[in-house]
Amino acid sequence: MLLFPDLKEKVEKKISSVLAGINSKDFDWDQTGHSDFSLRCFRLAKPDGYGKICDAVRNVLSSDAFIDRIECQGPYINIKVRGEAALEIMRDEIERAGIFPDTFQDPERILVEHTSTNPTGPLHIGRARNSILGDSLAKLMARMGYRVSTQYFVNDSGRQVMGMVEGFRRYGNGDRTLKTILSCYQKIYSLIDKDPEIRESVENLSKKYEEGDENTIREVKETCSVVLDSIRSSLLRLGIKIDDYVWESGFLRGGETESVLEMLSEYIQNEDGAVFITGDDGKKIYLKRKDGTTIYFLRDLAYHLFKALNADWIIDVMGEDHKGHARALSHVLINMLEYRPRLDFVFNSFVSLETGKMSTRGGNIVTLDEVMDRSRQEAELIVREKRKDLESDRLGAIAEAVGISSVRFNILRIGAEKAMVFRWKDALNVEGNSAPFIMYSYARASGILKHEPDAMEGELRLDEKEERDLVMKMYRYPYVLRAAMDSLKPEYVCNYLLELVNSFSAFYSSVNVIKSEEKNRNTRFLILHIYKKILEDACGIAGIRLLEEM
RNA sequence: GGGCGCGUGGCCUAGCCAGGAUAAGGCAACAGCCUCCUAAGUUGUAGAACGGGGGUCCGAAUCCCCCCGCGCCCGCCA
């Protein structure tokens, strides 16, 4: 939870003391540029009563030192606060806590599960959308004061993985590399429908694996590990480190899947030896096949019970194709297994290519690595062009930061529920609404601040519209964080960043900080100082790497 | 067929949950701005009655209903 002097709340409370029944529909931030807050009187009074309300609001607020102006325009009461007051709050908070806004350590432990893709091939850009969303969400919640950990549920016991391992056995010639494994996987899936013998051998492998055959287990793990290592290192390059990798097969061998079946015994039904329960929509939810092997749903139940051991709030980030699964899962957990933790699902829609759907088995994918490589190359061309003075080490570091940040931002920025088509032109965009646009602004602020590293004390005065606008935009940061948390939408932080940077650009082009008159200088350096702090904070959540120069 | 989601200038998006003051950015186009803190920037011009149609309301991009288009799902896959 956030701790900071909340001006909006203060104003709202004062107004409520003279006007009953105010809510967020009547009073809110003003987005139209008239003021900071506006009170809408449509529902509070008839047209001839607007003046009375205005007088009442004026009376109760005008004595407050942080209020600048109250103006009544028909049904709107516009309330402007003193920018200096907001700036002072931010300065004091940063001096006291080193951060704005400060947080109170919430006791809740949050567990965010994301990525969790089958280890059957490299991470493609569609799957990476899930990772980016999940990672930024985890970072957002951690920023809000929660104790957050992240997990990847490794599916090492499903049909796809068994197919991959069988494929590698047949066509891999012992060359246990990502490339070979992937091509074997694609090959076996091109043949499996035509050849019952292959299908049978995959089923046998699966059975042996679930029975706990040591050699089979080792073999599966070895092959999965190769793929998983590639996924792990791709993620790491994107700035994503997942705390724990939890292997599905662990719940098979540890007996947890069997325990779940016992817990569900009163609901369980049989059909030719296959085990199922009935969902709230009346559909059958299968837990075991007639050959006795487990189904993903059962293993996922076991996993979710395991998660509950160490977390108060479970957040699963999933592809939209898992919506049905999530619904059934939450029904069974809550209504049949008395699940305790808060449980939320966040879904991301698919990323398709201009040539159609992405498919690992079909070989129609753009991998995350490819995108990162090309994005970095593109960035390097630009840096080389702009910074002929730089040595290649430094240049490479900037290119990497720009390239990687761009990839993340271009994906995170789009609302997760929106399907997107991957286009190189958009993915490699480094101007306008992009990560480099934000990074550049930070580098500019840093450049100026080198002239005056600390400017925390002194009288505050805001004379220009652009500097006041920037200050108020900075002051909105905590409210954005809160909204992003409440709706589990880290993309709000991205949109805010773009707005904030726009305000900075206006400030930058209208005010020369270094050449400012003495009376303004100190305040302007302070603004830059706080601006950098907030950018660092928000970019930490969004996964943008900031540089002092670029 | 049923369920969930999406549809905003030529293109990509924000705004929709909690309805209100001229629908906000970017890309592409055109015309400008570096004797001044990094021009990856910035200013201006042109371009949208917010998929279509009803409804509720003083007021609808936003809420409700119908239709159309697109995505995802409807497996003893995950």
XYZ file of C-alpha atoms (C1' of nucleotides) in Angstrom:
628
model
C 0.000 0.000 0.000
C 1.139 3.525 -0.765
C 2.050 6.152 1.772
C 2.115 9.769 0.662
C 0.198 12.964 1.431
C -2.829 12.483 -0.767
C -4.052 15.868 -1.949
C -6.949 14.439 -3.890
C -8.258 12.644 -0.846
C -7.823 15.778 1.232
C -9.861 17.872 -1.161
C -12.506 15.199 -1.485
C -12.893 14.919 2.281
C -13.288 18.657 2.663
C -15.918 18.783 -0.030
C -17.726 15.828 1.491
C -17.948 17.676 4.773
C -20.213 20.273 3.171
C -21.805 18.214 0.425
C -23.299 14.840 1.179
C -23.061 11.952 -1.225
C -20.001 12.900 -3.245
C -18.418 10.029 -5.110
C -15.845 9.463 -7.783
C -18.444 10.159 -10.461
C -18.751 13.717 -9.231
C -15.216 14.417 -8.119
C -12.113 13.326 -9.936
C -8.915 14.388 -11.622
C -9.675 16.747 -14.440
C -8.411 15.329 -17.720
C -9.433 18.214 -19.933
C -6.804 20.729 -18.892
C -9.085 23.150 -17.069
C -7.699 22.429 -13.627
C -6.377 19.646 -11.432
C -9.631 18.400 -9.986
C -13.171 18.980 -11.044
C -16.414 18.607 -9.194
C -19.347 17.971 -11.491
C -22.598 19.281 -10.112
C -25.090 17.777 -12.564
C -26.459 15.301 -10.077
C -25.835 17.406 -7.001
C -28.093 20.310 -7.887
C -30.448 21.761 -10.422
C -28.912 24.359 -12.749
C -30.027 27.243 -10.524
C -28.213 25.670 -7.578
C -24.725 25.389 -9.030
C -23.749 28.764 -7.568
C -24.647 27.718 -4.041
C -22.532 24.595 -4.278
C -19.695 26.626 -5.654
C -19.867 29.020 -2.706
C -19.884 26.136 -0.258
C -16.843 24.530 -1.886
C -15.069 27.853 -2.009
C -15.734 28.440 1.670
C -14.489 25.111 2.853
C -11.381 24.987 0.656
C -10.081 28.498 0.137
C -8.367 28.727 3.506
C -6.149 25.749 2.678
C -2.577 26.665 1.861
C -2.272 24.095 -0.905
C -5.245 25.432 -2.854
C -4.441 27.799 -5.659
C -7.761 28.612 -7.332
C -11.367 27.608 -7.392
C -13.362 28.509 -10.464
C -16.965 27.813 -11.236
C -17.959 27.307 -14.834
C -21.577 26.314 -15.025
C -21.940 22.838 -13.591
C -18.191 22.407 -13.207
C -16.204 23.517 -10.221
C -12.554 23.565 -11.116
C -10.046 23.223 -8.339
C -6.422 23.955 -8.879
C -3.815 23.169 -6.256
C -0.567 25.033 -5.804
C 2.056 23.240 -7.837
C 4.591 24.223 -5.191
C 2.626 22.233 -2.614
C 2.740 19.080 -4.748
C 6.416 19.607 -5.437
C 7.141 20.069 -1.759
C 5.375 16.814 -0.949
C 7.486 14.946 -3.464
C 10.684 16.562 -2.260
C 9.942 15.737 1.361
C 9.021 12.150 0.587
C 12.159 11.583 -1.417
C 14.314 13.168 1.273
C 12.668 11.094 3.964
C 12.194 7.754 2.233
C 14.313 8.068 -0.903
C 11.292 7.162 -2.952
C 7.989 8.618 -4.077
C 5.549 7.308 -3.152
C 6.722 5.312 -0.149
C 5.034 2.013 0.622
C 3.913 0.195 3.690
C 4.971 -3.443 3.669
C 1.777 -5.329 3.028
C 1.867 -8.694 4.720
C 0.424 -10.546 1.771
C 2.661 -12.866 -0.126
C 1.861 -12.870 -3.818
C 2.828 -15.633 -6.175
C 2.775 -14.730 -9.841
C 2.932 -17.603 -12.299
C 3.783 -16.710 -15.851
C 5.300 -18.070 -19.051
C 4.903 -21.765 -18.112
C 5.158 -22.728 -21.747
C 5.712 -26.348 -22.691
C 9.460 -26.842 -22.995
C 9.181 -28.006 -26.582
C 10.906 -25.169 -28.370
C 12.368 -21.698 -28.049
C 10.212 -18.941 -26.637
C 8.364 -17.204 -29.443
C 7.215 -13.639 -29.395
C 3.624 -14.640 -28.633
C 4.629 -16.525 -25.516
C 6.974 -13.730 -24.591
C 3.987 -11.425 -24.348
C 2.869 -13.521 -21.402
C 6.322 -13.323 -19.811
C 6.540 -9.567 -20.260
C 3.091 -9.025 -18.834
C 3.710 -11.373 -15.923
C 7.088 -9.941 -15.072
C 5.910 -6.332 -15.103
C 2.886 -7.295 -13.054
C 5.143 -8.964 -10.481
C 7.354 -5.884 -10.399
C 4.324 -3.641 -9.992
C 3.013 -5.640 -7.055
C 6.446 -5.698 -5.439
C 6.585 -1.924 -5.852
C 3.285 -1.686 -3.998
C 4.882 -3.356 -1.010
C 3.841 -6.956 -1.440
C 6.221 -9.845 -1.043
C 6.181 -11.226 -4.544
C 7.732 -14.314 -6.009
C 7.405 -15.697 -9.510
C 7.085 -19.244 -10.751
C 7.217 -21.150 -13.987
C 5.255 -24.398 -14.037
C 7.301 -26.775 -16.124
C 5.156 -29.166 -18.028
C 7.420 -32.163 -18.280
C 4.741 -34.823 -18.204
C 2.238 -33.947 -20.887
C 1.670 -35.404 -24.322
C 3.584 -32.680 -26.151
C 6.717 -33.237 -24.106
C 6.436 -36.982 -24.475
C 6.133 -36.482 -28.208
C 9.223 -34.318 -28.178
C 11.251 -36.886 -26.257
C 10.091 -39.739 -28.485
C 10.890 -37.623 -31.530
C 14.372 -36.969 -30.245
C 14.853 -40.696 -29.594
C 13.936 -41.512 -33.156
C 15.516 -38.740 -35.179
C 17.949 -36.941 -32.903
C 21.070 -39.091 -33.292
C 21.981 -38.151 -29.750
C 22.612 -34.523 -30.689
C 20.860 -32.996 -27.718
C 20.793 -29.380 -28.890
C 17.869 -26.996 -29.067
C 17.901 -26.963 -32.832
C 17.831 -30.731 -33.219
C 15.232 -31.205 -30.504
C 12.947 -28.675 -32.137
C 13.250 -30.204 -35.588
C 12.609 -33.679 -34.173
C 9.534 -32.351 -32.433
C 8.232 -30.833 -35.633
C 9.023 -34.021 -37.525
C 7.237 -36.380 -35.171
C 4.148 -34.186 -35.178
C 4.072 -34.211 -38.940
C 4.029 -38.025 -38.854
C 2.076 -38.940 -35.752
C -1.369 -38.678 -37.303
C -0.415 -41.020 -40.113
C 1.425 -43.600 -38.078
C -0.306 -45.384 -35.173
C 2.966 -47.026 -34.205
C 4.421 -43.622 -33.293
C 1.363 -42.716 -31.311
C 1.601 -45.962 -29.412
C 5.238 -45.457 -28.542
C 4.481 -41.953 -27.238
C 1.730 -43.401 -25.061
C 4.077 -46.058 -23.748
C 6.673 -43.471 -22.937
C 4.098 -41.443 -21.059
C 3.013 -44.445 -19.056
C 6.533 -45.436 -18.159
C 7.269 -41.886 -17.112
C 4.262 -41.638 -14.843
C 5.070 -45.024 -13.330
C 8.350 -43.540 -12.226
C 10.823 -45.375 -14.393
C 14.203 -43.883 -13.464
C 15.817 -43.973 -16.897
C 12.805 -42.454 -18.596
C 12.622 -39.697 -16.022
C 16.263 -38.844 -16.496
C 15.904 -38.837 -20.248
C 12.872 -36.537 -20.211
C 14.512 -34.197 -17.794
C 17.678 -33.974 -19.843
C 15.829 -33.110 -23.008
C 13.509 -30.649 -21.301
C 16.443 -28.986 -19.608
C 18.070 -28.128 -22.905
C 14.933 -26.347 -24.048
C 14.308 -24.789 -20.666
C 17.839 -23.393 -20.529
C 17.250 -21.591 -23.791
C 13.976 -20.170 -22.503
C 15.624 -19.126 -19.275
C 18.447 -17.310 -21.004
C 16.111 -15.582 -23.472
C 14.068 -14.324 -20.551
C 17.144 -13.215 -18.684
C 18.211 -11.096 -21.611
C 14.793 -9.437 -21.494
C 15.396 -8.682 -17.826
C 13.103 -11.412 -16.573
C 14.258 -13.723 -13.838
C 11.768 -16.280 -12.634
C 12.332 -17.267 -9.019
C 11.298 -20.907 -9.157
C 10.794 -23.528 -11.808
C 8.338 -26.101 -10.509
C 8.268 -29.390 -12.389
C 4.917 -31.041 -12.899
C 6.339 -34.504 -12.534
C 7.242 -33.663 -8.950
C 3.567 -33.800 -8.023
C 3.219 -37.161 -9.701
C 6.071 -38.722 -7.825
C 5.400 -36.890 -4.570
C 1.884 -38.314 -4.507
C 0.154 -34.920 -4.553
C -1.950 -35.747 -7.584
C -3.270 -38.832 -5.783
C -4.039 -36.726 -2.692
C -6.075 -34.351 -4.824
C -8.101 -37.282 -6.094
C -8.791 -38.309 -2.507
C -9.847 -34.805 -1.556
C -12.224 -34.803 -4.484
C -13.519 -38.316 -3.814
C -17.106 -37.240 -3.196
C -17.267 -35.587 -6.627
C -15.407 -38.162 -8.641
C -17.043 -40.217 -11.335
C -15.782 -43.022 -13.562
C -16.154 -43.807 -17.222
C -14.371 -46.853 -18.640
C -11.712 -46.317 -16.003
C -11.257 -42.657 -16.880
C -11.809 -40.314 -13.942
C -13.735 -37.074 -14.148
C -15.691 -34.509 -12.147
C -18.424 -32.162 -13.300
C -17.807 -28.455 -13.711
C -20.228 -25.674 -12.851
C -21.234 -25.504 -16.488
C -22.124 -29.203 -16.446
C -19.175 -30.208 -18.564
C -16.972 -33.129 -17.673
C -13.532 -32.266 -16.378
C -11.283 -35.268 -16.898
C -8.555 -35.923 -14.366
C -7.228 -39.296 -15.487
C -7.293 -41.215 -18.726
C -8.507 -44.766 -18.872
C -4.881 -45.895 -19.166
C -4.337 -44.396 -15.726
C -2.127 -41.464 -16.753
C -2.969 -38.048 -15.351
C -4.379 -35.096 -17.199
C -3.006 -31.599 -16.978
C -6.014 -30.324 -15.052
C -5.284 -32.680 -12.165
C -1.607 -31.785 -12.086
C -2.517 -28.108 -12.154
C -4.856 -28.607 -9.198
C -2.016 -30.208 -7.263
C 0.223 -27.320 -8.239
C -2.294 -24.746 -7.066
C -2.663 -26.440 -3.699
C 1.108 -26.367 -3.449
C 1.174 -22.661 -4.287
C -1.285 -21.967 -1.482
C 1.250 -23.250 1.045
C 3.399 -20.182 0.599
C 1.156 -17.437 -0.708
C -1.900 -15.448 0.234
C -2.636 -14.238 -3.242
C -2.159 -16.288 -6.380
C -1.983 -14.573 -9.741
C -1.852 -16.706 -12.874
C -0.896 -15.035 -16.110
C -2.207 -17.109 -18.976
C -2.939 -17.018 -22.665
C -6.562 -16.336 -23.535
C -6.880 -19.898 -24.762
C -6.735 -20.918 -21.100
C -9.826 -18.985 -20.061
C -11.943 -22.114 -19.908
C -9.273 -23.947 -17.980
C -9.004 -21.070 -15.516
C -12.731 -20.946 -14.977
C -12.927 -24.643 -14.247
C -9.825 -24.508 -12.092
C -11.141 -21.744 -9.922
C -14.512 -23.472 -9.598
C -12.962 -26.713 -8.401
C -10.460 -25.013 -6.095
C -12.949 -22.707 -4.443
C -16.101 -24.792 -4.375
C -14.691 -28.274 -3.966
C -11.338 -27.811 -2.270
C -12.016 -24.789 -0.036
C -9.170 -22.848 -1.540
C -8.016 -20.074 0.801
C -5.812 -17.641 -1.106
C -7.135 -14.882 -3.279
C -6.992 -16.176 -6.830
C -6.751 -13.986 -9.917
C -6.181 -14.704 -13.556
C -4.714 -12.272 -16.029
C -5.083 -13.185 -19.671
C -3.125 -12.117 -22.684
C -4.453 -12.355 -26.202
C -2.490 -13.900 -29.002
C 0.208 -12.462 -31.163
C -0.103 -13.547 -34.745
C 2.145 -13.009 -37.730
C 1.142 -11.292 -40.932
C 1.395 -14.755 -42.459
C -1.037 -16.181 -39.920
C -1.026 -17.954 -36.587
C 2.169 -18.876 -34.853
C 2.783 -22.544 -34.294
C 5.828 -24.202 -32.761
C 4.935 -27.572 -34.240
C 4.220 -26.059 -37.643
C 7.477 -24.123 -37.567
C 5.750 -20.792 -38.180
C 7.221 -18.700 -35.396
C 9.245 -15.590 -34.738
C 11.356 -16.308 -31.693
C 12.015 -13.862 -28.916
C 15.738 -14.225 -29.576
C 15.300 -13.191 -33.197
C 13.320 -10.151 -32.184
C 15.850 -9.134 -29.543
C 18.755 -9.627 -31.956
C 17.205 -7.587 -34.720
C 16.019 -4.902 -32.365
C 19.526 -4.559 -31.003
C 21.026 -4.459 -34.502
C 18.592 -1.774 -35.517
C 19.431 0.220 -32.397
C 23.127 -0.189 -33.049
C 22.805 1.319 -36.522
C 21.118 4.345 -35.026
C 23.588 4.772 -32.180
C 26.510 4.429 -34.571
C 25.009 7.151 -36.711
C 24.305 9.539 -33.849
C 27.297 8.925 -31.616
C 30.422 8.798 -33.701
C 32.385 9.699 -30.576
C 31.637 6.481 -28.705
C 33.822 3.434 -28.382
C 32.312 0.161 -29.479
C 31.866 -1.238 -25.936
C 29.830 1.693 -24.830
C 27.981 1.760 -28.108
C 27.084 -1.891 -27.781
C 25.786 -1.399 -24.271
C 23.527 1.418 -25.399
C 22.292 -0.574 -28.382
C 21.489 -3.538 -26.178
C 19.566 -1.414 -23.674
C 17.648 0.386 -26.404
C 16.914 -2.796 -28.345
C 15.704 -4.808 -25.393
C 13.693 -1.984 -23.845
C 11.958 -1.375 -27.157
C 10.881 -4.977 -27.465
C 9.381 -5.012 -23.997
C 7.692 -1.661 -24.221
C 6.143 -2.232 -27.633
C 4.459 -5.339 -26.301
C 3.581 -4.298 -22.758
C 2.056 -1.004 -23.853
C -0.799 -2.693 -25.719
C -3.729 -3.726 -23.560
C -3.327 -7.441 -22.864
C -6.844 -8.302 -24.009
C -6.140 -6.973 -27.465
C -4.983 -9.399 -30.128
C -1.928 -8.106 -31.912
C -0.229 -8.765 -35.198
C 3.533 -8.838 -35.014
C 5.124 -6.507 -37.549
C 8.832 -5.828 -37.655
C 8.178 -2.200 -38.505
C 6.267 -1.687 -35.241
C 8.476 -3.903 -33.109
C 11.568 -1.989 -34.137
C 9.986 1.424 -33.699
C 12.341 3.684 -31.744
C 10.585 7.016 -32.047
C 7.325 8.489 -30.901
C 5.557 6.233 -28.419
C 8.525 4.044 -27.704
C 11.016 3.062 -25.046
C 13.893 5.079 -26.552
C 11.677 8.162 -26.465
C 11.443 7.679 -22.713
C 15.096 6.773 -22.344
C 16.162 9.810 -24.308
C 14.213 12.073 -22.019
C 15.980 10.535 -19.039
C 19.362 11.046 -20.657
C 18.535 14.695 -21.271
C 17.494 15.232 -17.680
C 20.673 13.500 -16.545
C 22.789 15.697 -18.761
C 21.393 18.843 -17.212
C 21.582 17.531 -13.693
C 25.314 16.939 -13.998
C 25.660 20.695 -13.622
C 24.007 20.674 -10.209
C 23.802 17.221 -8.657
C 21.903 18.060 -5.495
C 19.231 20.659 -5.215
C 16.899 19.453 -2.553
C 16.693 22.508 -0.308
C 15.548 26.025 -0.876
C 12.430 27.966 -1.708
C 10.133 26.555 -4.348
C 8.524 28.617 -7.058
C 6.861 27.656 -10.290
C 6.506 30.512 -12.748
C 5.988 28.748 -16.055
C 2.949 26.730 -17.081
C 5.148 23.948 -18.440
C 7.021 23.446 -15.177
C 3.827 23.365 -13.166
C 2.273 20.889 -15.626
C 5.286 18.629 -15.298
C 5.150 18.804 -11.507
C 1.476 17.883 -11.427
C 2.067 15.049 -13.862
C 4.807 13.726 -11.593
C 2.545 14.052 -8.605
C 0.016 11.778 -10.312
C 2.401 8.847 -10.265
C 1.069 7.213 -7.078
C -2.479 7.325 -8.389
C -1.379 5.574 -11.558
C 0.367 2.884 -9.561
C -2.746 2.343 -7.510
C -4.974 2.090 -10.564
C -2.558 -0.315 -12.234
C -2.510 -2.502 -9.145
C -6.273 -2.469 -8.668
C -6.885 -3.594 -12.218
C -3.751 -5.741 -12.572
C -2.822 -3.747 -15.668
C 0.861 -2.841 -15.813
C 0.216 -1.189 -19.184
C -1.202 1.778 -17.276
C 2.358 2.529 -16.223
C 3.407 2.584 -19.886
C 0.715 5.043 -20.850
C 1.602 7.218 -17.896
C 5.268 7.171 -18.859
C 4.439 8.521 -22.298
C 2.339 11.307 -20.828
C 5.016 12.140 -18.300
C 7.722 12.280 -20.931
C 5.550 14.516 -23.091
C 5.225 16.923 -20.202
C 8.960 16.836 -19.764
C 9.505 17.615 -23.433
C 7.284 20.671 -23.133
C 9.213 21.741 -20.055
C 12.542 21.125 -21.739
C 11.752 23.162 -24.791
C 10.224 26.088 -22.948
C 12.639 26.415 -20.051
C 16.406 26.470 -20.092
C 17.317 25.142 -16.679
C 20.994 25.975 -16.614
C 20.495 29.505 -17.804
C 17.538 30.137 -15.519
C 17.444 33.161 -13.282
C 18.612 32.587 -9.733
C 15.064 32.588 -8.306
C 14.012 29.657 -10.536
C 17.177 27.639 -10.832
C 16.946 25.629 -7.683
C 13.333 24.600 -8.188
C 14.072 23.487 -11.728
C 16.984 21.331 -10.704
C 14.776 19.822 -8.034
C 12.114 19.031 -10.626
C 14.706 17.223 -12.720
C 15.895 15.299 -9.712
C 12.414 14.073 -8.894
C 11.647 13.475 -12.553
C 14.560 11.094 -12.801
C 13.470 9.280 -9.655
C 10.001 8.704 -11.004
C 11.241 7.610 -14.405
C 13.596 5.136 -12.758
C 10.756 3.815 -10.682
C 8.221 3.445 -13.467
C 10.769 2.118 -15.937
C 11.760 -0.502 -13.401
C 8.221 -1.793 -13.570
C 7.921 -1.520 -17.339
C 11.303 -3.155 -17.916
C 12.945 -0.186 -19.606
C 16.684 0.180 -18.971
C 17.648 3.780 -18.436
C 21.005 5.248 -19.341
C 22.665 8.439 -18.165
C 23.632 9.136 -21.748
C 22.651 7.705 -25.076
C -24.328 -23.509 -33.025
C -22.849 -21.799 -27.799
C -19.308 -18.955 -24.551
C -15.488 -15.108 -23.758
C -12.874 -10.900 -25.855
C -11.921 -7.108 -29.490
C -13.723 -3.290 -33.450
C -11.698 4.553 -32.246
C -8.588 9.425 -38.600
C -4.804 5.683 -44.170
C -2.056 2.460 -40.186
C -1.034 1.325 -34.594
C -2.921 2.554 -29.984
C -5.129 5.546 -25.257
C -9.863 6.728 -23.281
C -14.725 2.346 -21.852
C -14.668 -0.827 -15.590
C -16.865 4.012 -11.868
C -21.394 8.178 -18.638
C -20.272 14.680 -18.548
C -16.632 20.567 -20.715
C -13.248 20.869 -27.665
C -12.244 12.167 -28.580
C -5.754 12.036 -26.766
C -0.869 10.130 -28.568
C 2.312 7.826 -32.227
C 3.366 6.114 -37.465
C 2.767 7.639 -42.503
C 1.963 12.937 -45.507
C 2.996 18.159 -45.957
C 5.437 22.883 -44.030
C 8.860 24.752 -40.217
C 12.649 24.683 -35.769
C 19.859 23.109 -33.839
C 25.212 30.689 -32.930
C 20.736 28.121 -26.659
C 21.059 22.012 -21.138
C 21.776 15.472 -26.573
C 17.045 17.176 -33.232
C 16.181 9.323 -30.725
C 13.568 15.947 -29.885
C 10.020 19.891 -31.181
C 6.085 23.414 -33.665
C 2.250 23.695 -37.161
C -1.249 21.797 -41.283
C -4.446 18.049 -43.081
C -7.255 13.767 -41.471
C -12.299 10.294 -36.846
C -19.687 12.280 -35.638
C -15.548 6.255 -31.932
C -18.096 -1.189 -36.809
C -23.854 -0.596 -37.966
C -28.733 0.101 -35.836
C -31.955 0.785 -31.799
C -32.562 2.080 -26.417
C -31.662 4.422 -21.367
C -30.301 9.451 -19.792
C -30.422 16.530 -19.116
C -25.887 14.143 -21.434
C -23.237 7.932 -24.569
C -16.745 6.237 -27.586
C -18.141 4.811 -22.450
C -24.236 1.586 -19.949
C -28.318 -2.009 -22.205
C -30.351 -4.829 -26.587
C -29.909 -6.551 -31.760
C -26.811 -7.135 -36.026
C -21.995 -7.348 -38.725
C -16.600 -8.322 -38.826
C -12.181 -10.377 -36.401
C -9.599 -13.319 -32.388
C -9.801 -17.236 -28.742
C -12.347 -21.458 -26.649
C -16.026 -25.507 -26.688
C -10.307 -32.656 -26.338
C -9.590 -39.085 -21.894
C -4.303 -31.799 -25.439
C -1.854 -28.216 -22.600
